[in-house]
Amino acid sequence: MRVRYRSVIYFALGLIGLLALIAPAAFAQVGNDTGSLCPALINLALAQVSNNCANLGDNSACYGYGDIAAVTEGDSLFSQPADRATLNSIASLRSNPFNLDANSWGVALLNVRTSTTGTSVTENVKMVLIGDVEIENAVAPEVMITLPNEVPTLTTSNVSMLRLAPSANAGGIVNVAQGSQVSVIGISPDGEWLRVGAQNSSGWLSVDAVEGVGLENLPIISADSRFPMESFNFSTGTEVSSCVDAPPSLLILQAPNGAPATIEANGAQITFTNTIFLRTTADSEMEIIGVTGDATVGALGASMATTIRAGVSVTAPLNAQGRIAGEWSNWRVLSPSELDSFASLEALPENVLNAPVAIPAVLQISPVTDVPPVVINTPTPPFVPTPPPEDFPRPPLTVGVPGVDLPGSFPPFTIGGEVCPDWIAYHTDRTGDWEVFRLGGILNSVSENLSQGRAAADIQPSRSQDAEYIVFTSNRDGLTNWELYVGRADGSEQFRITFNTGVDINPVWGEGAAANKIVFESNRDANWELYVLDVSTGELTRLTDDPANDVNAAWKPDGSGIYFTSDRDGEYEVYELDFETGELTQLTDNNTPDVQPAPSNDGTMLAWLQLNDFGVYDLWLRDLTTGETRMLLDLGTDINLSSFAPSDRFIAFESNLDGDFDVFAIEVESLALKDATNNTFNDRAPSFRCNSDIIIYQSDTRGQWDIFQVDPNPINPEGPFQAPEALTETESTELYAMNLPSDENGSREGRLP
């Protein structure tokens, strides 16, 4: 039976002084009676923490109880219980394990501010070191936001909107009245926006809204800026105490009330909504344990991040430096005995937390009933834990080892004239592995499964202009040997078209003069190069030959050449390769990355993404007939996966502007911007139906990914907004749909290659 401690902590609070005086004598009298001594030490320690760390300030650490070793900078003192220090001055902390003989148990508390905007400036992520825990600040000095002891305040000279990002297009948080006092944290690199706290919220305010006194002395804040301990490395001891009531050593994290928080631990991005536990294991793994609310972990912004709910844990391997070195796996429901081992943590004093620690309970249901055998009971309604779907496959991107040609060939075939199919291709795991399916019927269809790779991953489809074939990437000939395959659109046939031990990925089928050609990326030359394969002859041609990485090709609409991205001058820039003349032209030339070239369907415009000084990607446009280049849109947050509508009237893209991803449309001429999906769900990976303004995309409206479509017209920020239509509603994960353009870029999610 689980012991609940919360009821006894209040009694302990009233007897702190008495316990402190009599505890050593009591321990000596009782001798080895650990059954009474362990709870007494736990209650004493937690009561002291309640007293020592009450009203802890923003961006601060508190020495709660036991032995805490701190590495500090400057004159900061952090050597005895109740000591406090700003996180600016703390390089690392180490708390000691539960030691009954020494009457000691290390407990330390940190109030960590995060760079998430739109949340209360008075609320912090709470971190509690319990037992044998070591934590060090991993925020690099050049990007660390160092808060002064007294944050400067300014007065607003007019009514202005506090925004989520430093852009007039960014979502609004609250209107700040004229004459309001705002606390100023820093300034954007372009000097146009202030990071401030106003009306109990944190966000960005135009410099025009304040009386500009002393702005030149403010720290510069970019998208990479972080507060102290917002990124950290940690480890925990694995020794099990002889005291059954003593919890294992771990790090407790709590998000601010009502707002998700994102931190980086050992290199892992973790977003959580309430309480999670972190620890490292004897097997050199990092473990995340869900306690209350949900947590997601994975590449920041990735669609297929792993979700951890209450009572569930996942692990990932650590390298010799203690950093994440592999995928998150080993999803499991904790046993009742494991959860019981955390029970004493429910007595953590609520006055130093964002919320009470409530350990979930696993309810074992009789298997003879219709109820699933395991239910997690939490303060919110009980739920049945279900494993997350398999991660979307990611081909290996390593370089340095040349590939070797393998024997093999395929029967040449010829692509017919351009047609506009009603069907679209998309990814699904409904067969138990990842396949490319067709959505929409065709004559004489054999199967809607176009890839049909058993126990393999089939991804990145691109269709031929006659809609008779798709080309895709598959690892069916070896988990690390990714090759290109072609499948008929009726599902009747699949065959291999590249034969090398290197990795061949991201195929794009050409149009017009290049209808028989497929361009793709390969690391067979020990770095990433572009190749083109003519399916009508079987001829393979290397297009680029440079020690740098040449990736992300897009066909010119008439098939006369390609646009691509290369880092051959030190930063990723956009290039054009003309097939007829062999001429290579560098289209962008600056000291910041330019990526994802996307030509218009009539070939007169080229869009791409450029990293700005703040550290996010803006949308840029070039008129290829005049050479005029302009920034089309700055949202203050990353723009991703831009593509022209078939009419070339507008460009669709995805962005996380207000806390969830949405699909947007911007008119090229008027610059009218519309959130086409306009909801609180994640809507991603836009593509188009050919000869139509209809956008196809993926959404997690039902709590899993499905394919949707929506008409963005009229492109007016005020609406009206058309109702989206769900195209798939199975129990499988279905995502990254494509029809036009023929390049399936959604599954990259911004990665290069």
PDB file of C-alpha atoms in Angstrom, residues 429-642:
ATOM      1  CA  ASP A 429       2.202   3.193 -40.995  1.00  0.00           C
ATOM      2  CA  ARG A 430      -1.052   1.226 -41.349  1.00  0.00           C
ATOM      3  CA  THR A 431       0.805  -1.922 -42.531  1.00  0.00           C
ATOM      4  CA  GLY A 432       3.093  -1.970 -39.497  1.00  0.00           C
ATOM      5  CA  ASP A 433       5.933  -0.229 -41.296  1.00  0.00           C
ATOM      6  CA  TRP A 434       6.136   2.980 -43.320  1.00  0.00           C
ATOM      7  CA  GLU A 435       4.687   2.841 -46.818  1.00  0.00           C
ATOM      8  CA  VAL A 436       3.681   5.267 -49.572  1.00  0.00           C
ATOM      9  CA  PHE A 437      -0.050   5.051 -50.291  1.00  0.00           C
ATOM     10  CA  ARG A 438      -2.257   6.613 -52.939  1.00  0.00           C
ATOM     11  CA  LEU A 439      -5.291   8.601 -51.812  1.00  0.00           C
ATOM     12  CA  GLY A 440      -7.820   8.620 -54.604  1.00  0.00           C
ATOM     13  CA  GLY A 441      -8.958   6.011 -57.117  1.00  0.00           C
ATOM     14  CA  ILE A 442      -7.613   5.325 -60.599  1.00  0.00           C
ATOM     15  CA  LEU A 443      -8.660   2.942 -63.373  1.00  0.00           C
ATOM     16  CA  ASN A 444      -7.485  -0.664 -63.065  1.00  0.00           C
ATOM     17  CA  SER A 445      -6.046  -0.116 -59.601  1.00  0.00           C
ATOM     18  CA  VAL A 446      -4.286  -3.129 -58.131  1.00  0.00           C
ATOM     19  CA  SER A 447      -3.409  -1.632 -54.728  1.00  0.00           C
ATOM     20  CA  GLU A 448      -3.410   1.750 -53.038  1.00  0.00           C
ATOM     21  CA  ASN A 449      -0.108   0.707 -51.445  1.00  0.00           C
ATOM     22  CA  LEU A 450       2.348   2.006 -54.039  1.00  0.00           C
ATOM     23  CA  SER A 451       5.604   1.013 -52.321  1.00  0.00           C
ATOM     24  CA  GLN A 452       4.843  -2.405 -50.779  1.00  0.00           C
ATOM     25  CA  GLY A 453       8.091  -2.858 -48.903  1.00  0.00           C
ATOM     26  CA  ARG A 454       7.712  -5.477 -46.198  1.00  0.00           C
ATOM     27  CA  ALA A 455       9.540  -4.746 -42.938  1.00  0.00           C
ATOM     28  CA  ALA A 456      11.090  -1.686 -44.573  1.00  0.00           C
ATOM     29  CA  ALA A 457      10.734   2.089 -44.616  1.00  0.00           C
ATOM     30  CA  ASP A 458       9.476   3.652 -47.858  1.00  0.00           C
ATOM     31  CA  ILE A 459       9.450   7.449 -47.894  1.00  0.00           C
ATOM     32  CA  GLN A 460       9.881  10.645 -49.972  1.00  0.00           C
ATOM     33  CA  PRO A 461       7.603  10.031 -52.986  1.00  0.00           C
ATOM     34  CA  SER A 462       7.724  12.130 -56.153  1.00  0.00           C
ATOM     35  CA  ARG A 463       5.365  11.464 -59.070  1.00  0.00           C
ATOM     36  CA  SER A 464       6.060  11.504 -62.795  1.00  0.00           C
ATOM     37  CA  GLN A 465       4.360  14.166 -64.911  1.00  0.00           C
ATOM     38  CA  ASP A 466       2.126  11.558 -66.579  1.00  0.00           C
ATOM     39  CA  ALA A 467       1.022  10.327 -63.121  1.00  0.00           C
ATOM     40  CA  GLU A 468       1.847   6.723 -64.078  1.00  0.00           C
ATOM     41  CA  TYR A 469       4.745   6.290 -61.626  1.00  0.00           C
ATOM     42  CA  ILE A 470       6.200   7.451 -58.348  1.00  0.00           C
ATOM     43  CA  VAL A 471       9.835   7.342 -57.294  1.00  0.00           C
ATOM     44  CA  PHE A 472      10.594   6.888 -53.598  1.00  0.00           C
ATOM     45  CA  THR A 473      13.375   6.150 -51.110  1.00  0.00           C
ATOM     46  CA  SER A 474      13.558   2.741 -49.413  1.00  0.00           C
ATOM     47  CA  ASN A 475      15.838   0.799 -47.072  1.00  0.00           C
ATOM     48  CA  ARG A 476      14.361  -2.602 -48.012  1.00  0.00           C
ATOM     49  CA  ASP A 477      17.793  -3.833 -49.108  1.00  0.00           C
ATOM     50  CA  GLY A 478      19.431  -3.070 -45.764  1.00  0.00           C
ATOM     51  CA  LEU A 479      18.618  -0.687 -42.911  1.00  0.00           C
ATOM     52  CA  THR A 480      21.549   1.581 -43.764  1.00  0.00           C
ATOM     53  CA  ASN A 481      21.484   1.141 -47.540  1.00  0.00           C
ATOM     54  CA  TRP A 482      18.864   3.600 -48.770  1.00  0.00           C
ATOM     55  CA  GLU A 483      18.166   3.343 -52.498  1.00  0.00           C
ATOM     56  CA  LEU A 484      15.660   4.718 -55.005  1.00  0.00           C
ATOM     57  CA  TYR A 485      12.716   2.649 -56.213  1.00  0.00           C
ATOM     58  CA  VAL A 486       9.976   3.249 -58.745  1.00  0.00           C
ATOM     59  CA  GLY A 487       6.398   2.104 -58.263  1.00  0.00           C
ATOM     60  CA  ARG A 488       3.479   2.164 -60.645  1.00  0.00           C
ATOM     61  CA  ALA A 489       0.617   4.449 -59.610  1.00  0.00           C
ATOM     62  CA  ASP A 490      -1.808   1.511 -59.826  1.00  0.00           C
ATOM     63  CA  GLY A 491       0.247  -0.396 -57.228  1.00  0.00           C
ATOM     64  CA  SER A 492       1.043  -3.247 -59.606  1.00  0.00           C
ATOM     65  CA  GLU A 493       4.839  -3.084 -59.681  1.00  0.00           C
ATOM     66  CA  GLN A 494       7.901  -1.779 -57.798  1.00  0.00           C
ATOM     67  CA  PHE A 495      11.539  -1.980 -58.877  1.00  0.00           C
ATOM     68  CA  ARG A 496      14.928  -0.641 -57.845  1.00  0.00           C
ATOM     69  CA  ILE A 497      16.696   2.025 -59.925  1.00  0.00           C
ATOM     70  CA  THR A 498      19.915   2.909 -57.991  1.00  0.00           C
ATOM     71  CA  PHE A 499      22.618   0.443 -57.049  1.00  0.00           C
ATOM     72  CA  ASN A 500      25.307   1.680 -54.667  1.00  0.00           C
ATOM     73  CA  THR A 501      26.279   1.148 -51.020  1.00  0.00           C
ATOM     74  CA  GLY A 502      25.933   4.888 -50.473  1.00  0.00           C
ATOM     75  CA  VAL A 503      22.729   6.615 -49.325  1.00  0.00           C
ATOM     76  CA  ASP A 504      20.503   7.853 -52.186  1.00  0.00           C
ATOM     77  CA  ILE A 505      17.625  10.031 -50.983  1.00  0.00           C
ATOM     78  CA  ASN A 506      15.209  12.877 -51.762  1.00  0.00           C
ATOM     79  CA  PRO A 507      14.328  12.080 -55.402  1.00  0.00           C
ATOM     80  CA  VAL A 508      12.520  14.695 -57.513  1.00  0.00           C
ATOM     81  CA  TRP A 509      10.959  13.804 -60.868  1.00  0.00           C
ATOM     82  CA  GLY A 510      11.443  16.355 -63.637  1.00  0.00           C
ATOM     83  CA  GLU A 511       8.897  17.906 -65.990  1.00  0.00           C
ATOM     84  CA  GLY A 512       8.908  19.125 -69.554  1.00  0.00           C
ATOM     85  CA  ALA A 513      12.267  18.413 -71.177  1.00  0.00           C
ATOM     86  CA  ALA A 514      13.283  16.523 -68.023  1.00  0.00           C
ATOM     87  CA  ALA A 515      10.201  14.307 -67.791  1.00  0.00           C
ATOM     88  CA  ASN A 516      12.357  11.164 -67.967  1.00  0.00           C
ATOM     89  CA  LYS A 517      14.864  12.400 -65.391  1.00  0.00           C
ATOM     90  CA  ILE A 518      15.059  12.091 -61.620  1.00  0.00           C
ATOM     91  CA  VAL A 519      17.433  14.250 -59.608  1.00  0.00           C
ATOM     92  CA  PHE A 520      18.485  13.034 -56.156  1.00  0.00           C
ATOM     93  CA  GLU A 521      21.029  13.459 -53.362  1.00  0.00           C
ATOM     94  CA  SER A 522      23.740  10.877 -52.670  1.00  0.00           C
ATOM     95  CA  ASN A 523      26.653  10.526 -50.259  1.00  0.00           C
ATOM     96  CA  ARG A 524      28.336   7.885 -52.469  1.00  0.00           C
ATOM     97  CA  ASP A 525      31.242  10.317 -53.009  1.00  0.00           C
ATOM     98  CA  ALA A 526      31.881  10.670 -49.254  1.00  0.00           C
ATOM     99  CA  ASN A 527      29.943  13.948 -49.239  1.00  0.00           C
ATOM    100  CA  TRP A 528      26.522  15.042 -50.452  1.00  0.00           C
ATOM    101  CA  GLU A 529      26.324  15.513 -54.213  1.00  0.00           C
ATOM    102  CA  LEU A 530      23.498  15.757 -56.751  1.00  0.00           C
ATOM    103  CA  TYR A 531      22.924  13.110 -59.429  1.00  0.00           C
ATOM    104  CA  VAL A 532      20.412  12.773 -62.229  1.00  0.00           C
ATOM    105  CA  LEU A 533      19.094   9.461 -63.569  1.00  0.00           C
ATOM    106  CA  ASP A 534      17.445   9.172 -67.010  1.00  0.00           C
ATOM    107  CA  VAL A 535      14.877   6.370 -66.686  1.00  0.00           C
ATOM    108  CA  SER A 536      14.510   6.113 -70.466  1.00  0.00           C
ATOM    109  CA  THR A 537      18.163   5.118 -70.905  1.00  0.00           C
ATOM    110  CA  GLY A 538      19.389   4.136 -67.439  1.00  0.00           C
ATOM    111  CA  GLU A 539      22.143   6.756 -67.718  1.00  0.00           C
ATOM    112  CA  LEU A 540      23.361   8.147 -64.373  1.00  0.00           C
ATOM    113  CA  THR A 541      25.097  11.540 -64.367  1.00  0.00           C
ATOM    114  CA  ARG A 542      26.837  13.331 -61.511  1.00  0.00           C
ATOM    115  CA  LEU A 543      25.702  16.964 -61.538  1.00  0.00           C
ATOM    116  CA  THR A 544      27.879  18.508 -58.819  1.00  0.00           C
ATOM    117  CA  ASP A 545      31.462  17.851 -57.851  1.00  0.00           C
ATOM    118  CA  ASP A 546      32.567  19.837 -54.846  1.00  0.00           C
ATOM    119  CA  PRO A 547      33.873  18.905 -51.373  1.00  0.00           C
ATOM    120  CA  ALA A 548      30.920  20.829 -49.915  1.00  0.00           C
ATOM    121  CA  ASN A 549      27.335  19.606 -49.544  1.00  0.00           C
ATOM    122  CA  ASP A 550      25.065  20.080 -52.568  1.00  0.00           C
ATOM    123  CA  VAL A 551      21.461  19.282 -51.660  1.00  0.00           C
ATOM    124  CA  ASN A 552      17.779  20.219 -51.855  1.00  0.00           C
ATOM    125  CA  ALA A 553      17.340  20.310 -55.648  1.00  0.00           C
ATOM    126  CA  ALA A 554      14.239  21.759 -57.342  1.00  0.00           C
ATOM    127  CA  TRP A 555      13.629  21.483 -61.093  1.00  0.00           C
ATOM    128  CA  LYS A 556      13.193  24.504 -63.304  1.00  0.00           C
ATOM    129  CA  PRO A 557       9.629  24.139 -64.628  1.00  0.00           C
ATOM    130  CA  ASP A 558      10.754  23.664 -68.245  1.00  0.00           C
ATOM    131  CA  GLY A 559      13.262  20.972 -67.234  1.00  0.00           C
ATOM    132  CA  SER A 560      16.267  22.964 -68.483  1.00  0.00           C
ATOM    133  CA  GLY A 561      18.095  22.842 -65.152  1.00  0.00           C
ATOM    134  CA  ILE A 562      17.823  22.854 -61.384  1.00  0.00           C
ATOM    135  CA  TYR A 563      18.054  25.134 -58.397  1.00  0.00           C
ATOM    136  CA  PHE A 564      19.794  23.748 -55.335  1.00  0.00           C
ATOM    137  CA  THR A 565      21.440  24.635 -52.035  1.00  0.00           C
ATOM    138  CA  SER A 566      25.174  24.354 -51.338  1.00  0.00           C
ATOM    139  CA  ASP A 567      27.497  25.346 -48.501  1.00  0.00           C
ATOM    140  CA  ARG A 568      30.533  25.546 -50.773  1.00  0.00           C
ATOM    141  CA  ASP A 569      31.237  29.164 -49.750  1.00  0.00           C
ATOM    142  CA  GLY A 570      30.914  28.482 -46.013  1.00  0.00           C
ATOM    143  CA  GLU A 571      27.172  29.166 -45.687  1.00  0.00           C
ATOM    144  CA  TYR A 572      24.290  27.534 -47.493  1.00  0.00           C
ATOM    145  CA  GLU A 573      23.468  29.573 -50.603  1.00  0.00           C
ATOM    146  CA  VAL A 574      21.102  29.072 -53.550  1.00  0.00           C
ATOM    147  CA  TYR A 575      22.576  28.089 -56.922  1.00  0.00           C
ATOM    148  CA  GLU A 576      21.268  27.529 -60.446  1.00  0.00           C
ATOM    149  CA  LEU A 577      22.636  24.843 -62.785  1.00  0.00           C
ATOM    150  CA  ASP A 578      21.776  25.123 -66.485  1.00  0.00           C
ATOM    151  CA  PHE A 579      21.833  21.701 -68.182  1.00  0.00           C
ATOM    152  CA  GLU A 580      22.283  22.989 -71.718  1.00  0.00           C
ATOM    153  CA  THR A 581      25.291  25.206 -71.052  1.00  0.00           C
ATOM    154  CA  GLY A 582      26.577  23.542 -67.877  1.00  0.00           C
ATOM    155  CA  GLU A 583      26.801  27.022 -66.331  1.00  0.00           C
ATOM    156  CA  LEU A 584      26.612  27.235 -62.529  1.00  0.00           C
ATOM    157  CA  THR A 585      25.299  30.536 -61.122  1.00  0.00           C
ATOM    158  CA  GLN A 586      25.296  31.558 -57.477  1.00  0.00           C
ATOM    159  CA  LEU A 587      21.986  33.362 -56.900  1.00  0.00           C
ATOM    160  CA  THR A 588      22.488  34.417 -53.261  1.00  0.00           C
ATOM    161  CA  ASP A 589      25.725  35.658 -51.754  1.00  0.00           C
ATOM    162  CA  ASN A 590      25.723  36.765 -48.137  1.00  0.00           C
ATOM    163  CA  ASN A 591      26.892  35.701 -44.703  1.00  0.00           C
ATOM    164  CA  THR A 592      23.705  33.910 -43.712  1.00  0.00           C
ATOM    165  CA  PRO A 593      22.093  30.624 -44.838  1.00  0.00           C
ATOM    166  CA  ASP A 594      19.706  30.647 -47.832  1.00  0.00           C
ATOM    167  CA  VAL A 595      17.799  27.387 -48.269  1.00  0.00           C
ATOM    168  CA  GLN A 596      14.770  25.641 -49.827  1.00  0.00           C
ATOM    169  CA  PRO A 597      14.605  27.176 -53.329  1.00  0.00           C
ATOM    170  CA  ALA A 598      11.058  26.949 -54.739  1.00  0.00           C
ATOM    171  CA  PRO A 599      10.422  28.139 -58.333  1.00  0.00           C
ATOM    172  CA  SER A 600       7.049  29.394 -59.515  1.00  0.00           C
ATOM    173  CA  ASN A 601       5.174  27.172 -61.941  1.00  0.00           C
ATOM    174  CA  ASP A 602       5.630  29.637 -64.816  1.00  0.00           C
ATOM    175  CA  GLY A 603       9.356  29.906 -64.115  1.00  0.00           C
ATOM    176  CA  THR A 604       9.389  33.681 -63.606  1.00  0.00           C
ATOM    177  CA  MET A 605       9.895  33.745 -59.802  1.00  0.00           C
ATOM    178  CA  LEU A 606      12.019  31.969 -57.226  1.00  0.00           C
ATOM    179  CA  ALA A 607      11.197  31.850 -53.520  1.00  0.00           C
ATOM    180  CA  TRP A 608      13.551  30.689 -50.779  1.00  0.00           C
ATOM    181  CA  LEU A 609      14.183  31.041 -47.055  1.00  0.00           C
ATOM    182  CA  GLN A 610      16.892  33.229 -45.535  1.00  0.00           C
ATOM    183  CA  LEU A 611      18.100  33.250 -41.929  1.00  0.00           C
ATOM    184  CA  ASN A 612      17.824  36.753 -40.467  1.00  0.00           C
ATOM    185  CA  ASP A 613      19.871  38.446 -37.743  1.00  0.00           C
ATOM    186  CA  PHE A 614      17.410  37.369 -35.077  1.00  0.00           C
ATOM    187  CA  GLY A 615      17.995  33.733 -36.011  1.00  0.00           C
ATOM    188  CA  VAL A 616      14.782  32.693 -37.796  1.00  0.00           C
ATOM    189  CA  TYR A 617      13.989  32.118 -41.465  1.00  0.00           C
ATOM    190  CA  ASP A 618      12.198  34.786 -43.542  1.00  0.00           C
ATOM    191  CA  LEU A 619      10.576  34.265 -46.947  1.00  0.00           C
ATOM    192  CA  TRP A 620      12.411  35.899 -49.883  1.00  0.00           C
ATOM    193  CA  LEU A 621      11.444  36.293 -53.526  1.00  0.00           C
ATOM    194  CA  ARG A 622      13.331  37.022 -56.754  1.00  0.00           C
ATOM    195  CA  ASP A 623      11.811  38.102 -60.069  1.00  0.00           C
ATOM    196  CA  LEU A 624      13.871  35.996 -62.493  1.00  0.00           C
ATOM    197  CA  THR A 625      13.079  38.266 -65.431  1.00  0.00           C
ATOM    198  CA  THR A 626      14.255  41.511 -63.786  1.00  0.00           C
ATOM    199  CA  GLY A 627      16.540  40.219 -61.037  1.00  0.00           C
ATOM    200  CA  GLU A 628      14.644  42.231 -58.408  1.00  0.00           C
ATOM    201  CA  THR A 629      15.008  40.597 -54.993  1.00  0.00           C
ATOM    202  CA  ARG A 630      12.936  41.388 -51.918  1.00  0.00           C
ATOM    203  CA  MET A 631      12.005  39.981 -48.554  1.00  0.00           C
ATOM    204  CA  LEU A 632       8.419  38.862 -48.903  1.00  0.00           C
ATOM    205  CA  LEU A 633       7.637  38.101 -45.259  1.00  0.00           C
ATOM    206  CA  ASP A 634       9.186  38.319 -41.792  1.00  0.00           C
ATOM    207  CA  LEU A 635       7.057  36.597 -39.169  1.00  0.00           C
ATOM    208  CA  GLY A 636       9.549  36.800 -36.323  1.00  0.00           C
ATOM    209  CA  THR A 637       9.537  32.990 -36.235  1.00  0.00           C
ATOM    210  CA  ASP A 638      10.658  30.320 -38.696  1.00  0.00           C
ATOM    211  CA  ILE A 639       8.887  30.007 -42.043  1.00  0.00           C
ATOM    212  CA  ASN A 640       9.225  26.539 -43.537  1.00  0.00           C
ATOM    213  CA  LEU A 641       8.242  24.463 -46.599  1.00  0.00           C
ATOM    214  CA  SER A 642       7.159  27.284 -48.894  1.00  0.00           C
TER     215      SER A 642
END
